Amino acid sequence: MENMLTQTAARPLPTGAPLTATSQPVIHLRDIEKVYQTKTIETVALNRVNLTINKGEFVSIMGPSGCGKSTLLSIIGLLDEPTSGVIELDGRPVQSYSDKELAYLRNQKIGFVFQSYHLINDLSVLDNVELPLLYRAGVGGKERRERAYAALDKVGLSARTNHFPSQLSGGQRQRVAIARALAGRPEIILADEPTGNLDSVMGEEIMDLLLGLNQQEGTTIVMVTHDEQQAHKTQRLIRFFDGSQVS
Amino acid sequence: MIRHLFTLIWNRKRSNFLLMAEILLSFFVLFVVSVLLVNNYYNYRQPMGFTSDNVWEFNINPGQDTINRKETLRRLVQELKATPGVAAVTWTSNTPFSFSNNNTDEYRYKDKGAPQTEIFDTDDDMVKVLGLNVVAGRWYDSRDDASSRHTIVVNQRFADEMFGQESAVGKVLTNDKHDEEWQIVGVVEAFRSGSDFASNDPTIFIRRALQDTARMSNTEQATLLVRVQPGSAAVLEQQLVRKIKAVTKGWDANVNTLAENRKDKLKFVMTPLIALGLVGLFLIINVALGLFGVLWYNINQRKAEIGLRRALGATGNAISRQFLGEMLVVTTLGVAGGLLLAVQFPLLGVFGLATPVYFMAMLLATVLVFTLTAICALQPSRIAAAIQPAVSLREE
Ligand SMILES: Nc1ncnc2c1ncn2[C@@H]1O[C@H](COP(=O)(O)OP(=O)(O)OP(=O)(O)O)[C@@H](O)[C@H]1O
Ligand SMILES: [Mg+2]
């Protein structure tokens, strides 16, 4: 089986969007391969992926279900190791980072929006959003609270701060997951279908929020989406395609 | 972080409550097992109250000889005492480490009944033969010949239980019918006569004199305890046996050393003790496994949470600290409940054991429970934290 990576290099930029991307690479993937091995089957989820993402870029990734988008994102997000290949973050291969340094990078640099949200059911919405700041030295309780409120406000959930995830709709949970990624004010946001569960109006709003972050704060964003329209609003669209095999 | 910890514990109160209950129960089982084990150890470490080295026990059977038994015995004791190498001889109704005992609760002081009390009828030389440690008053002697009451010496335990802070010396005990009286002339420190693991039970020594004709029945065998010079050997033993034959003209006699008897008795009490120890060990392992299972399951349920925290920037150590912290709080609550229950035992005097035994057992059970829960909290969270976050995140 073969995964193909098609890069559409010259996409027209959305009208009026200032060019925030630089030519300074933050993420660089070289010959990344990911093979999932189970008892019965071997799945090649990523097959020799080469990809460079520059600082301040807003990239979207599209492709059919099961083609390895989430896998790619979790490797970029330092949540999983590739079977082979090299990932460089700010020019340094991540294999050389210690466990502590990796934790630091995940905490300070990267904000991850998971496809399946991953909220802690035993914590309130507010506590969930505060979580990344909890692992950051030098951020006091008051500041944590304020930044969590601000992030929840941005996704329109300030009225739900004391709810628990089980008391929220799917779309609301998704927005909590987005707020959690925003609260840490990361340099890089990795969003796995962040609007997948939202109605079109809400999806638009989140999209605008991300665009705003990208343009005003220079946040580098990699977003997986199934929405062509949204994808076209970003600076670069990468298409992932699973060649032959479906497991 | 501390606040976060308490928020988490509070929000998970239902499952934490179950954990707490499990910990409380485990603590309690460990406590009861500990009490049994600690009690034996505690007894073992207490003073015996006497020395059994260089003491020989002669069991003398007069057989059909009913004439002048008392007189013969009196002469025998004198002859033995006069033998070189013999330090002291006493005529006693019972000996330490024997397999039979004689006890009663017939004594009373004013309105107060005595506890179950071990009784030894002995003569004036018992104190010398066994090296008893008299801590108040004196041992009985010829000065008591004229007494109209029985003369007795009690051990400190008896004195404490009967008179508390008051001095026992001079007190007069009676029985239910008020037709006999016992005057206390002295107190000995302890008398753990049962075995190395026996407790220091309330004991009284009642004076009997060979002059007193009332106290040797026709069926009674005579038991003599003889303290010999250190290093005395078989030669002296032969000599003493020959002397017994000569003086008594054919009474039967056999000899043991108290040291041997002590060993025999130890062997005898060790068997149930080892069984108890094994049952205790089995219970501890059982509780440990139960606790381990519950805690392990609890933390395994939270693998996704661990993955998420790792993804958001928690280090492996931060994860371990969090789970350790949570378990510490829950365990403390569970143990506190258990201690509240356990402390009722000494307060209500359920088993009637020495108070330090309960507290040592509480300490032991507490240490065991905390160690177990710490391992149970650390081990699974360590393992989970070492997995790639993406992998543990999938465990939902
Ligand atoms: N833990 C795993 N073990 C085995 N196979 C896996 C595992 N995780 C993913 N895969 C396989 O890897 C391939 C890529 O999965 P991935 O989740 O990256 O797809 P995706 O592009 O994100 O799909 P979707 O759009 O449905 O989210 C799939 O074929 C999937 O079955
Ligand atoms: Mg996916």
PDB file of N, CA, C and O in Angstrom, chain B residues 129-165:
ATOM      1  N   VAL B 129      15.254 -20.246  94.678  1.00  0.00           N
ATOM      2  CA  VAL B 129      15.433 -21.215  93.603  1.00  0.00           C
ATOM      3  C   VAL B 129      15.192 -20.573  92.239  1.00  0.00           C
ATOM      4  O   VAL B 129      15.955 -20.755  91.295  1.00  0.00           O
ATOM      5  N   LEU B 130      14.100 -19.780  92.134  1.00  0.00           N
ATOM      6  CA  LEU B 130      13.773 -19.204  90.827  1.00  0.00           C
ATOM      7  C   LEU B 130      14.331 -17.796  90.633  1.00  0.00           C
ATOM      8  O   LEU B 130      14.164 -17.201  89.573  1.00  0.00           O
ATOM      9  N   GLY B 131      14.967 -17.265  91.664  1.00  0.00           N
ATOM     10  CA  GLY B 131      15.522 -15.919  91.534  1.00  0.00           C
ATOM     11  C   GLY B 131      14.451 -14.891  91.249  1.00  0.00           C
ATOM     12  O   GLY B 131      14.600 -14.036  90.386  1.00  0.00           O
ATOM     13  N   LEU B 132      13.325 -15.013  91.955  1.00  0.00           N
ATOM     14  CA  LEU B 132      12.229 -14.062  91.747  1.00  0.00           C
ATOM     15  C   LEU B 132      12.648 -12.682  92.220  1.00  0.00           C
ATOM     16  O   LEU B 132      13.413 -12.530  93.170  1.00  0.00           O
ATOM     17  N   ASN B 133      12.116 -11.684  91.548  1.00  0.00           N
ATOM     18  CA  ASN B 133      12.505 -10.311  91.835  1.00  0.00           C
ATOM     19  C   ASN B 133      11.417  -9.628  92.674  1.00  0.00           C
ATOM     20  O   ASN B 133      10.388  -9.216  92.159  1.00  0.00           O
ATOM     21  N   VAL B 134      11.670  -9.544  93.980  1.00  0.00           N
ATOM     22  CA  VAL B 134      10.681  -8.950  94.878  1.00  0.00           C
ATOM     23  C   VAL B 134      10.772  -7.431  94.782  1.00  0.00           C
ATOM     24  O   VAL B 134      11.827  -6.858  95.036  1.00  0.00           O
ATOM     25  N   VAL B 135       9.662  -6.780  94.360  1.00  0.00           N
ATOM     26  CA  VAL B 135       9.715  -5.335  94.155  1.00  0.00           C
ATOM     27  C   VAL B 135       9.024  -4.556  95.274  1.00  0.00           C
ATOM     28  O   VAL B 135       9.163  -3.336  95.370  1.00  0.00           O
ATOM     29  N   ALA B 136       8.239  -5.245  96.120  1.00  0.00           N
ATOM     30  CA  ALA B 136       7.619  -4.557  97.253  1.00  0.00           C
ATOM     31  C   ALA B 136       7.436  -5.568  98.381  1.00  0.00           C
ATOM     32  O   ALA B 136       7.198  -6.760  98.134  1.00  0.00           O
ATOM     33  N   GLY B 137       7.564  -5.121  99.602  1.00  0.00           N
ATOM     34  CA  GLY B 137       7.409  -6.037 100.730  1.00  0.00           C
ATOM     35  C   GLY B 137       8.541  -7.056 100.747  1.00  0.00           C
ATOM     36  O   GLY B 137       9.694  -6.725 100.455  1.00  0.00           O
ATOM     37  N   ARG B 138       8.192  -8.295 101.036  1.00  0.00           N
ATOM     38  CA  ARG B 138       9.234  -9.326 101.148  1.00  0.00           C
ATOM     39  C   ARG B 138       8.641 -10.655 100.745  1.00  0.00           C
ATOM     40  O   ARG B 138       7.419 -10.782 100.579  1.00  0.00           O
ATOM     41  N   TRP B 139       9.506 -11.663 100.556  1.00  0.00           N
ATOM     42  CA  TRP B 139       9.025 -13.023 100.347  1.00  0.00           C
ATOM     43  C   TRP B 139       8.652 -13.578 101.718  1.00  0.00           C
ATOM     44  O   TRP B 139       9.163 -13.135 102.739  1.00  0.00           O
ATOM     45  N   TYR B 140       7.750 -14.550 101.780  1.00  0.00           N
ATOM     46  CA  TYR B 140       7.377 -15.103 103.085  1.00  0.00           C
ATOM     47  C   TYR B 140       8.478 -15.968 103.688  1.00  0.00           C
ATOM     48  O   TYR B 140       9.319 -16.512 102.963  1.00  0.00           O
ATOM     49  N   ASP B 141       8.504 -16.024 105.017  1.00  0.00           N
ATOM     50  CA  ASP B 141       9.539 -16.820 105.687  1.00  0.00           C
ATOM     51  C   ASP B 141       9.028 -17.242 107.064  1.00  0.00           C
ATOM     52  O   ASP B 141       7.828 -17.116 107.349  1.00  0.00           O
ATOM     53  N   SER B 142       9.932 -17.671 107.926  1.00  0.00           N
ATOM     54  CA  SER B 142       9.518 -18.245 109.217  1.00  0.00           C
ATOM     55  C   SER B 142       8.766 -17.242 110.101  1.00  0.00           C
ATOM     56  O   SER B 142       8.034 -17.627 111.006  1.00  0.00           O
ATOM     57  N   ARG B 143       8.957 -15.945 109.797  1.00  0.00           N
ATOM     58  CA  ARG B 143       8.211 -14.944 110.564  1.00  0.00           C
ATOM     59  C   ARG B 143       6.703 -15.130 110.398  1.00  0.00           C
ATOM     60  O   ARG B 143       5.910 -14.653 111.187  1.00  0.00           O
ATOM     61  N   ASP B 144       6.313 -15.802 109.332  1.00  0.00           N
ATOM     62  CA  ASP B 144       4.892 -15.966 109.066  1.00  0.00           C
ATOM     63  C   ASP B 144       4.316 -17.229 109.703  1.00  0.00           C
ATOM     64  O   ASP B 144       3.123 -17.510 109.549  1.00  0.00           O
ATOM     65  N   ASP B 145       5.180 -17.983 110.422  1.00  0.00           N
ATOM     66  CA  ASP B 145       4.703 -19.221 111.046  1.00  0.00           C
ATOM     67  C   ASP B 145       3.499 -18.978 111.947  1.00  0.00           C
ATOM     68  O   ASP B 145       2.567 -19.772 112.009  1.00  0.00           O
ATOM     69  N   ALA B 146       3.551 -17.832 112.659  1.00  0.00           N
ATOM     70  CA  ALA B 146       2.525 -17.574 113.659  1.00  0.00           C
ATOM     71  C   ALA B 146       1.247 -16.979 113.081  1.00  0.00           C
ATOM     72  O   ALA B 146       0.242 -16.841 113.775  1.00  0.00           O
ATOM     73  N   SER B 147       1.296 -16.640 111.791  1.00  0.00           N
ATOM     74  CA  SER B 147       0.144 -15.956 111.197  1.00  0.00           C
ATOM     75  C   SER B 147      -1.093 -16.851 111.196  1.00  0.00           C
ATOM     76  O   SER B 147      -1.020 -18.047 110.921  1.00  0.00           O
ATOM     77  N   SER B 148      -2.237 -16.248 111.521  1.00  0.00           N
ATOM     78  CA  SER B 148      -3.479 -17.016 111.498  1.00  0.00           C
ATOM     79  C   SER B 148      -4.059 -17.080 110.086  1.00  0.00           C
ATOM     80  O   SER B 148      -4.986 -17.814 109.804  1.00  0.00           O
ATOM     81  N   ARG B 149      -3.507 -16.240 109.205  1.00  0.00           N
ATOM     82  CA  ARG B 149      -3.985 -16.241 107.822  1.00  0.00           C
ATOM     83  C   ARG B 149      -2.978 -16.951 106.930  1.00  0.00           C
ATOM     84  O   ARG B 149      -1.817 -17.131 107.304  1.00  0.00           O
ATOM     85  N   HIS B 150      -3.421 -17.304 105.701  1.00  0.00           N
ATOM     86  CA  HIS B 150      -2.444 -17.756 104.715  1.00  0.00           C
ATOM     87  C   HIS B 150      -1.582 -16.570 104.352  1.00  0.00           C
ATOM     88  O   HIS B 150      -2.078 -15.448 104.259  1.00  0.00           O
ATOM     89  N   THR B 151      -0.319 -16.848 104.124  1.00  0.00           N
ATOM     90  CA  THR B 151       0.572 -15.770 103.717  1.00  0.00           C
ATOM     91  C   THR B 151       0.814 -15.898 102.215  1.00  0.00           C
ATOM     92  O   THR B 151       1.094 -16.992 101.726  1.00  0.00           O
ATOM     93  N   ILE B 152       0.694 -14.789 101.521  1.00  0.00           N
ATOM     94  CA  ILE B 152       0.875 -14.885 100.058  1.00  0.00           C
ATOM     95  C   ILE B 152       1.750 -13.761  99.517  1.00  0.00           C
ATOM     96  O   ILE B 152       1.898 -12.697 100.125  1.00  0.00           O
ATOM     97  N   VAL B 153       2.337 -14.057  98.358  1.00  0.00           N
ATOM     98  CA  VAL B 153       3.041 -13.051  97.567  1.00  0.00           C
ATOM     99  C   VAL B 153       2.330 -13.016  96.209  1.00  0.00           C
ATOM    100  O   VAL B 153       1.935 -14.065  95.690  1.00  0.00           O
ATOM    101  N   VAL B 154       2.131 -11.827  95.657  1.00  0.00           N
ATOM    102  CA  VAL B 154       1.446 -11.726  94.360  1.00  0.00           C
ATOM    103  C   VAL B 154       2.401 -11.128  93.337  1.00  0.00           C
ATOM    104  O   VAL B 154       3.426 -10.534  93.701  1.00  0.00           O
ATOM    105  N   ASN B 155       2.081 -11.289  92.064  1.00  0.00           N
ATOM    106  CA  ASN B 155       2.906 -10.580  91.076  1.00  0.00           C
ATOM    107  C   ASN B 155       2.309  -9.196  90.810  1.00  0.00           C
ATOM    108  O   ASN B 155       1.165  -8.904  91.184  1.00  0.00           O
ATOM    109  N   GLN B 156       3.116  -8.358  90.195  1.00  0.00           N
ATOM    110  CA  GLN B 156       2.720  -6.958  90.002  1.00  0.00           C
ATOM    111  C   GLN B 156       1.415  -6.857  89.217  1.00  0.00           C
ATOM    112  O   GLN B 156       0.574  -6.008  89.491  1.00  0.00           O
ATOM    113  N   ARG B 157       1.235  -7.746  88.262  1.00  0.00           N
ATOM    114  CA  ARG B 157       0.031  -7.715  87.439  1.00  0.00           C
ATOM    115  C   ARG B 157      -1.212  -7.901  88.311  1.00  0.00           C
ATOM    116  O   ARG B 157      -2.206  -7.187  88.155  1.00  0.00           O
ATOM    117  N   PHE B 158      -1.122  -8.867  89.244  1.00  0.00           N
ATOM    118  CA  PHE B 158      -2.243  -9.097  90.151  1.00  0.00           C
ATOM    119  C   PHE B 158      -2.493  -7.857  91.001  1.00  0.00           C
ATOM    120  O   PHE B 158      -3.632  -7.404  91.161  1.00  0.00           O
ATOM    121  N   ALA B 159      -1.395  -7.292  91.497  1.00  0.00           N
ATOM    122  CA  ALA B 159      -1.507  -6.094  92.344  1.00  0.00           C
ATOM    123  C   ALA B 159      -2.162  -4.956  91.571  1.00  0.00           C
ATOM    124  O   ALA B 159      -3.068  -4.283  92.062  1.00  0.00           O
ATOM    125  N   ASP B 160      -1.712  -4.767  90.324  1.00  0.00           N
ATOM    126  CA  ASP B 160      -2.257  -3.679  89.508  1.00  0.00           C
ATOM    127  C   ASP B 160      -3.744  -3.870  89.268  1.00  0.00           C
ATOM    128  O   ASP B 160      -4.533  -2.929  89.363  1.00  0.00           O
ATOM    129  N   GLU B 161      -4.129  -5.086  88.919  1.00  0.00           N
ATOM    130  CA  GLU B 161      -5.532  -5.312  88.583  1.00  0.00           C
ATOM    131  C   GLU B 161      -6.432  -5.222  89.807  1.00  0.00           C
ATOM    132  O   GLU B 161      -7.585  -4.806  89.710  1.00  0.00           O
ATOM    133  N   MET B 162      -5.903  -5.639  90.953  1.00  0.00           N
ATOM    134  CA  MET B 162      -6.730  -5.626  92.162  1.00  0.00           C
ATOM    135  C   MET B 162      -6.745  -4.275  92.848  1.00  0.00           C
ATOM    136  O   MET B 162      -7.776  -3.824  93.339  1.00  0.00           O
ATOM    137  N   PHE B 163      -5.582  -3.643  92.932  1.00  0.00           N
ATOM    138  CA  PHE B 163      -5.474  -2.456  93.784  1.00  0.00           C
ATOM    139  C   PHE B 163      -5.099  -1.183  93.032  1.00  0.00           C
ATOM    140  O   PHE B 163      -5.054  -0.113  93.620  1.00  0.00           O
ATOM    141  N   GLY B 164      -4.812  -1.294  91.731  1.00  0.00           N
ATOM    142  CA  GLY B 164      -4.448  -0.110  90.958  1.00  0.00           C
ATOM    143  C   GLY B 164      -3.219   0.552  91.529  1.00  0.00           C
ATOM    144  O   GLY B 164      -2.176  -0.076  91.668  1.00  0.00           O
ATOM    145  N   GLN B 165      -3.381   1.828  91.890  1.00  0.00           N
ATOM    146  CA  GLN B 165      -2.240   2.603  92.380  1.00  0.00           C
ATOM    147  C   GLN B 165      -1.884   2.262  93.833  1.00  0.00           C
ATOM    148  O   GLN B 165      -0.784   2.533  94.286  1.00  0.00           O
TER     149      GLN B 165
END
